[in-house]
mmCIF file with all atom_site columns, C-alpha atoms and ligand atoms in Angstrom:
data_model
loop_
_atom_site.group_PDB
_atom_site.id
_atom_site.type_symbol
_atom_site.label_atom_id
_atom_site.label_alt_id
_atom_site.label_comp_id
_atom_site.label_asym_id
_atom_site.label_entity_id
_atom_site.label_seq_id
_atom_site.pdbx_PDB_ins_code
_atom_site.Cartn_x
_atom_site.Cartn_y
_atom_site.Cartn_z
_atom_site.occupancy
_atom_site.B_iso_or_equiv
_atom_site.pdbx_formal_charge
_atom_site.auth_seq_id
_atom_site.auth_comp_id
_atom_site.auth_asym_id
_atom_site.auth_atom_id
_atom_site.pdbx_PDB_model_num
ATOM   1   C  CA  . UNK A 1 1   ? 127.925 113.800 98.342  1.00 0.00 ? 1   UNK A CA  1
ATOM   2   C  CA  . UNK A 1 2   ? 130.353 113.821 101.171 1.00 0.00 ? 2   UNK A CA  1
ATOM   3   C  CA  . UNK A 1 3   ? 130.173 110.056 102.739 1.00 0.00 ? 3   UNK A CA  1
ATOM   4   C  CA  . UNK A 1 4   ? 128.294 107.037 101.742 1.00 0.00 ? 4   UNK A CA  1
ATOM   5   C  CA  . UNK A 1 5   ? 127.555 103.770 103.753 1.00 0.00 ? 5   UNK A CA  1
ATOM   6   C  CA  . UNK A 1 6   ? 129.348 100.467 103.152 1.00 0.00 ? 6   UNK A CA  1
ATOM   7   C  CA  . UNK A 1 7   ? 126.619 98.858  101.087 1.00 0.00 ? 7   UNK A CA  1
ATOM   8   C  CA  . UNK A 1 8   ? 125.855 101.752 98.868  1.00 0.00 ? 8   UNK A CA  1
ATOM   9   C  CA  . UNK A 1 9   ? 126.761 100.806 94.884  1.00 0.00 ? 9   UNK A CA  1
ATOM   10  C  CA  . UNK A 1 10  ? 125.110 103.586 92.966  1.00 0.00 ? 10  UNK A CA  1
ATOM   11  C  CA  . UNK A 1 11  ? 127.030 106.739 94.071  1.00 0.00 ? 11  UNK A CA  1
ATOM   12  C  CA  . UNK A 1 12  ? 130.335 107.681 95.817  1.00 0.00 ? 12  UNK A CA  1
ATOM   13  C  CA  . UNK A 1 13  ? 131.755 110.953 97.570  1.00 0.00 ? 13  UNK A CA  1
ATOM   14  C  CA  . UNK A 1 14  ? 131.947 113.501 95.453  1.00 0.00 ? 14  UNK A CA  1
ATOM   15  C  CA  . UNK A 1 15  ? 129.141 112.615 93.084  1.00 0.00 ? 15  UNK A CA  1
ATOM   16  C  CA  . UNK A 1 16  ? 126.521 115.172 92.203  1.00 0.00 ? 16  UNK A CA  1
ATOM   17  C  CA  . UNK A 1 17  ? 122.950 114.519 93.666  1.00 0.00 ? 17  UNK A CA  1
ATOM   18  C  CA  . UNK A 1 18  ? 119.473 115.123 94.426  1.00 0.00 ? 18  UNK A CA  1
ATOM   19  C  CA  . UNK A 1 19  ? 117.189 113.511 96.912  1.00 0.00 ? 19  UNK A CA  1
ATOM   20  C  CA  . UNK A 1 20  ? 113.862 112.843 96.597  1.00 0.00 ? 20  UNK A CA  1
ATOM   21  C  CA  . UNK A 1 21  ? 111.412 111.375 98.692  1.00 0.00 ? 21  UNK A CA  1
ATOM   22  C  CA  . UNK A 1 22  ? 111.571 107.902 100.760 1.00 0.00 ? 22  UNK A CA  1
ATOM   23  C  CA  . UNK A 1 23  ? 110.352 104.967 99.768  1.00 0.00 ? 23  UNK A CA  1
ATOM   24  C  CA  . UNK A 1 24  ? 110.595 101.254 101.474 1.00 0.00 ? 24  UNK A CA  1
ATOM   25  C  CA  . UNK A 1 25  ? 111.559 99.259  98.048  1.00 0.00 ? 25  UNK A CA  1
ATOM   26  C  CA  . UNK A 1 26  ? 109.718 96.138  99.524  1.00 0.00 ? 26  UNK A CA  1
ATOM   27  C  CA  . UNK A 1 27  ? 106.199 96.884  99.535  1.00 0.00 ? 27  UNK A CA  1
ATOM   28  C  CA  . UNK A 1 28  ? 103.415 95.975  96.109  1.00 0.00 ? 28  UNK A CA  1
ATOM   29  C  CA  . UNK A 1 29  ? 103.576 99.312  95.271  1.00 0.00 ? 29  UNK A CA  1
ATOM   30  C  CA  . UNK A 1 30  ? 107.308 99.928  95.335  1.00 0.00 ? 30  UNK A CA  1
ATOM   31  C  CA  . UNK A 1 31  ? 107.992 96.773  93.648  1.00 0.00 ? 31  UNK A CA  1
ATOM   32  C  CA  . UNK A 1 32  ? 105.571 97.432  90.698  1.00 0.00 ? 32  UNK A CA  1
ATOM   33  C  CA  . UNK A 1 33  ? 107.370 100.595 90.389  1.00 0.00 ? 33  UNK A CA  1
ATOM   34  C  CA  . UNK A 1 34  ? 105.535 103.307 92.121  1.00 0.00 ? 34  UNK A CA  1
ATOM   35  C  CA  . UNK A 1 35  ? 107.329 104.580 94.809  1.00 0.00 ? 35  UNK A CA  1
ATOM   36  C  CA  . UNK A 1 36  ? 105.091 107.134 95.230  1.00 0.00 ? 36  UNK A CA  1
ATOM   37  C  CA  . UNK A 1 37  ? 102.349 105.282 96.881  1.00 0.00 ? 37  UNK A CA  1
ATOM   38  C  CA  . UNK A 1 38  ? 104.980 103.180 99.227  1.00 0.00 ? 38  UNK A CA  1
ATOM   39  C  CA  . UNK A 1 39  ? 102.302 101.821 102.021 1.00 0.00 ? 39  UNK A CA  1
ATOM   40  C  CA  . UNK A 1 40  ? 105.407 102.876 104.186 1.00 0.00 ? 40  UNK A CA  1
ATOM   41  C  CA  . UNK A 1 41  ? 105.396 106.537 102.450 1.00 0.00 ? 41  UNK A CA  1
ATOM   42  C  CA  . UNK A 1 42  ? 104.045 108.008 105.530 1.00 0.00 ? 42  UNK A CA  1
ATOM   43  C  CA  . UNK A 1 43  ? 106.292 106.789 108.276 1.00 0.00 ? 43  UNK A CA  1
ATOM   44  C  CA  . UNK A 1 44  ? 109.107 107.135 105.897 1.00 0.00 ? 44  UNK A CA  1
ATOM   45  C  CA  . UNK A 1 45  ? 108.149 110.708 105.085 1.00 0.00 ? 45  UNK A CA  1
ATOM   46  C  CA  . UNK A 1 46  ? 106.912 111.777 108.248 1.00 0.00 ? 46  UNK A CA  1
ATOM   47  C  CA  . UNK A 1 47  ? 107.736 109.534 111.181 1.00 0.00 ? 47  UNK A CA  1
ATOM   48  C  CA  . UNK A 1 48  ? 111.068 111.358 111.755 1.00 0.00 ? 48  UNK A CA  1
ATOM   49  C  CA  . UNK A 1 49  ? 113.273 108.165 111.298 1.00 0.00 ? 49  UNK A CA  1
ATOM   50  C  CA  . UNK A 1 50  ? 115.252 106.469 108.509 1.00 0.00 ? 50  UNK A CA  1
ATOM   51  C  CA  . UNK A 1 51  ? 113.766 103.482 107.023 1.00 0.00 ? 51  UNK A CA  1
ATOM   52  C  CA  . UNK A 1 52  ? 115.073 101.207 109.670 1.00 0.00 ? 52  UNK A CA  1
ATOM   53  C  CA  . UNK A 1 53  ? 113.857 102.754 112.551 1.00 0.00 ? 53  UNK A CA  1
ATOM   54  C  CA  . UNK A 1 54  ? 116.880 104.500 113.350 1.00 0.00 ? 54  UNK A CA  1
ATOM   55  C  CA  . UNK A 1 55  ? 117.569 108.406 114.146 1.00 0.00 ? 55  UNK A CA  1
ATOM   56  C  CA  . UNK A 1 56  ? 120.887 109.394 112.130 1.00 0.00 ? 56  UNK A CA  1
ATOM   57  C  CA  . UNK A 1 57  ? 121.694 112.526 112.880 1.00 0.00 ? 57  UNK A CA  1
ATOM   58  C  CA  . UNK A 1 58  ? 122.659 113.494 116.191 1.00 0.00 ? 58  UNK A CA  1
ATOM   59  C  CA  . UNK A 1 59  ? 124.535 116.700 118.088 1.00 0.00 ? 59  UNK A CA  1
ATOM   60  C  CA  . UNK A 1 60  ? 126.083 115.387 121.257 1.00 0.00 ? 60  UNK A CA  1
ATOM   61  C  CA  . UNK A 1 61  ? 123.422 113.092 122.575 1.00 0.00 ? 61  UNK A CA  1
ATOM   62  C  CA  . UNK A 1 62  ? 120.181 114.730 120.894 1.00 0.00 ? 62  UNK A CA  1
ATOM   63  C  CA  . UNK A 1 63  ? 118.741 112.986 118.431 1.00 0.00 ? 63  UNK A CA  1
ATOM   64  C  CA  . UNK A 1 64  ? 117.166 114.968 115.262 1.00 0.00 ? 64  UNK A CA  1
ATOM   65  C  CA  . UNK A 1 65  ? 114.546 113.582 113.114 1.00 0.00 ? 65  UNK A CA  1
ATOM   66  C  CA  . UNK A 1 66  ? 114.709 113.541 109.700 1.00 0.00 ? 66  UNK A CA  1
ATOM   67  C  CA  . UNK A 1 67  ? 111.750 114.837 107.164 1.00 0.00 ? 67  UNK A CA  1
ATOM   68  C  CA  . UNK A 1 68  ? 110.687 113.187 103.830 1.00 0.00 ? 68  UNK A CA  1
ATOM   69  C  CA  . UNK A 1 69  ? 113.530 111.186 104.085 1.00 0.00 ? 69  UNK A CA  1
ATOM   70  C  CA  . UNK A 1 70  ? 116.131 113.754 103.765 1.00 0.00 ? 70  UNK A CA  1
ATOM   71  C  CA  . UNK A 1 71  ? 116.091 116.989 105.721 1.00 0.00 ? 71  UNK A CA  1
ATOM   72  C  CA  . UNK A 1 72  ? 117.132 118.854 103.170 1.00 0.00 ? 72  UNK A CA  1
ATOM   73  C  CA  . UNK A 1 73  ? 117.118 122.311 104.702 1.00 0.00 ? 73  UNK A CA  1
ATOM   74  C  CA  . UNK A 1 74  ? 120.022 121.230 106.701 1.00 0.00 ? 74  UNK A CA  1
ATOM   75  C  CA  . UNK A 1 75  ? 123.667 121.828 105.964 1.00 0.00 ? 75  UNK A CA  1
ATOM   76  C  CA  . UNK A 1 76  ? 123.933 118.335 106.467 1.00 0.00 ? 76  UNK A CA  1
ATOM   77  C  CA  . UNK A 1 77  ? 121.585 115.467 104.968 1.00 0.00 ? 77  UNK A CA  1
ATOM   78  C  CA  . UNK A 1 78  ? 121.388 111.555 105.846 1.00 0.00 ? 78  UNK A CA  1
ATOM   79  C  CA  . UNK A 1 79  ? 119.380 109.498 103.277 1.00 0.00 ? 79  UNK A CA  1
ATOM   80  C  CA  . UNK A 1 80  ? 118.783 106.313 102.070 1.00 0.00 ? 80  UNK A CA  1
ATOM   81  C  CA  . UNK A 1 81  ? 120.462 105.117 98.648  1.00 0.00 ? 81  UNK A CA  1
ATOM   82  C  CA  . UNK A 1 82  ? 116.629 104.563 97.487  1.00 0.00 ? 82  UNK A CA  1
ATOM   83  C  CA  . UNK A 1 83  ? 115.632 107.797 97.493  1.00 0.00 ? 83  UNK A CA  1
ATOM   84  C  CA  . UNK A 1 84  ? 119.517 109.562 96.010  1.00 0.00 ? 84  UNK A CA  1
ATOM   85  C  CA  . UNK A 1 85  ? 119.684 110.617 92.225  1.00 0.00 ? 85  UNK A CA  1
ATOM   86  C  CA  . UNK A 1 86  ? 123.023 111.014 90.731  1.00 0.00 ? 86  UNK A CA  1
ATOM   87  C  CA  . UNK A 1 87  ? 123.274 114.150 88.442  1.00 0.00 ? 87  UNK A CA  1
ATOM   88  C  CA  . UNK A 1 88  ? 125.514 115.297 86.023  1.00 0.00 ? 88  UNK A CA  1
ATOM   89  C  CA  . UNK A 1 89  ? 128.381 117.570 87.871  1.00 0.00 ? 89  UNK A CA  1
ATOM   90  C  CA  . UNK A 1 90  ? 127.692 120.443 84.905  1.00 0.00 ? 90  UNK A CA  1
ATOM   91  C  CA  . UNK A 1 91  ? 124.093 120.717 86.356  1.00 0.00 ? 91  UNK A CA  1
ATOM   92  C  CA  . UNK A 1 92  ? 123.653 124.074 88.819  1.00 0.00 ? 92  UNK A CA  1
ATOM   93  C  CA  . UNK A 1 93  ? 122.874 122.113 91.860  1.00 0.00 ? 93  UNK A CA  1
ATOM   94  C  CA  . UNK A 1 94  ? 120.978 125.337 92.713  1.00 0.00 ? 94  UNK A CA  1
ATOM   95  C  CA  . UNK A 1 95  ? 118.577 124.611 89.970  1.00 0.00 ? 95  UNK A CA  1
ATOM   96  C  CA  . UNK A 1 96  ? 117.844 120.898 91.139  1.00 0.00 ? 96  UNK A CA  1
ATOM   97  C  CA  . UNK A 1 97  ? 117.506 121.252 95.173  1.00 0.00 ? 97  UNK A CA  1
ATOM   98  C  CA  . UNK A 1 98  ? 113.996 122.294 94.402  1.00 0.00 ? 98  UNK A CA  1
ATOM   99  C  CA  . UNK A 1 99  ? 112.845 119.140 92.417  1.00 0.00 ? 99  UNK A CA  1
ATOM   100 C  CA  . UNK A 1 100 ? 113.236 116.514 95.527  1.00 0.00 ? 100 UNK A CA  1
ATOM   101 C  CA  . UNK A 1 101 ? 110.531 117.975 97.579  1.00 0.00 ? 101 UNK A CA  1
ATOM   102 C  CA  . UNK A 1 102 ? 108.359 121.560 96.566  1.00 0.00 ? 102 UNK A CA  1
ATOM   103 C  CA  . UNK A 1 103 ? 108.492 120.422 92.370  1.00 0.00 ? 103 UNK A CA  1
ATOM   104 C  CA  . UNK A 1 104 ? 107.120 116.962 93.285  1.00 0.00 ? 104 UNK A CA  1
ATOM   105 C  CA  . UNK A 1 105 ? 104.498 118.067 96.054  1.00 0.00 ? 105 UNK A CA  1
ATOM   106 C  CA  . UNK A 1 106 ? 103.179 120.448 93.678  1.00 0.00 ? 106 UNK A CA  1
ATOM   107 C  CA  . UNK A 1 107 ? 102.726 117.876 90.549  1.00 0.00 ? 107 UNK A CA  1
ATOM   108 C  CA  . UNK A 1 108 ? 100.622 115.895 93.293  1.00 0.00 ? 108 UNK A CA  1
ATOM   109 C  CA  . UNK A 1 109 ? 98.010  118.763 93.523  1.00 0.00 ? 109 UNK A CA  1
HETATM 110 ZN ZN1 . ZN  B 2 .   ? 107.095 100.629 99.492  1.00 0.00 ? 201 ZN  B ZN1 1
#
């Protein structure tokens, strides 16, 4: 982890970490802990913006849009505290890039 915002607590630069999917944290579903069927998963997931609406990463003045709440097949990822894991640094990060996205999608078929 390179940067974190002002109100992130659980992590810091140079923490280890893996993201997962996003999830709004507010909803009946997220609060009764199952994240996984956030009424917001959709737009979160797929609506190309971070949970407040807002397009993060940018190259001059195009906007990109993110994907399942990281876009992790960038150099570069922006994602909400919600949906970071801290991991142990003597974990092969190589090992756990998989888990956030193809590991998960294929435990819900
Ligand atoms: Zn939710």
């Amino acid at each position: 982890m390179e940067r974190v915002g002002s109100n992130v607590s659980t992590v810091k630069p140079g923490d280890h970490v893996a993201l997962s999917f996003s999830a709004c944290g507010h909803c009946e579903n997220c609060l009764s802990g199952h994240p996984s069927t956030c009424e917001m998963l959709n737009d979160l997931n797929f609506g190309g913006v971070m949970n407040d609406g807002t397009k993060r990463i940018h190259k001059n003045d195009v906007e990109f849009s993110t994907f399942f709440g990281q876009s992790s097949f960038g150099t570069y990822a922006v994602s909400n505290e919600r949906n970071v894991v801290k991991v142990d640094k003597d974990v092969d990060l190589r090992l756990l890039g998989p888990l956030g996205c193809g590991k998960q999608a294929a435990e819900q078929c």
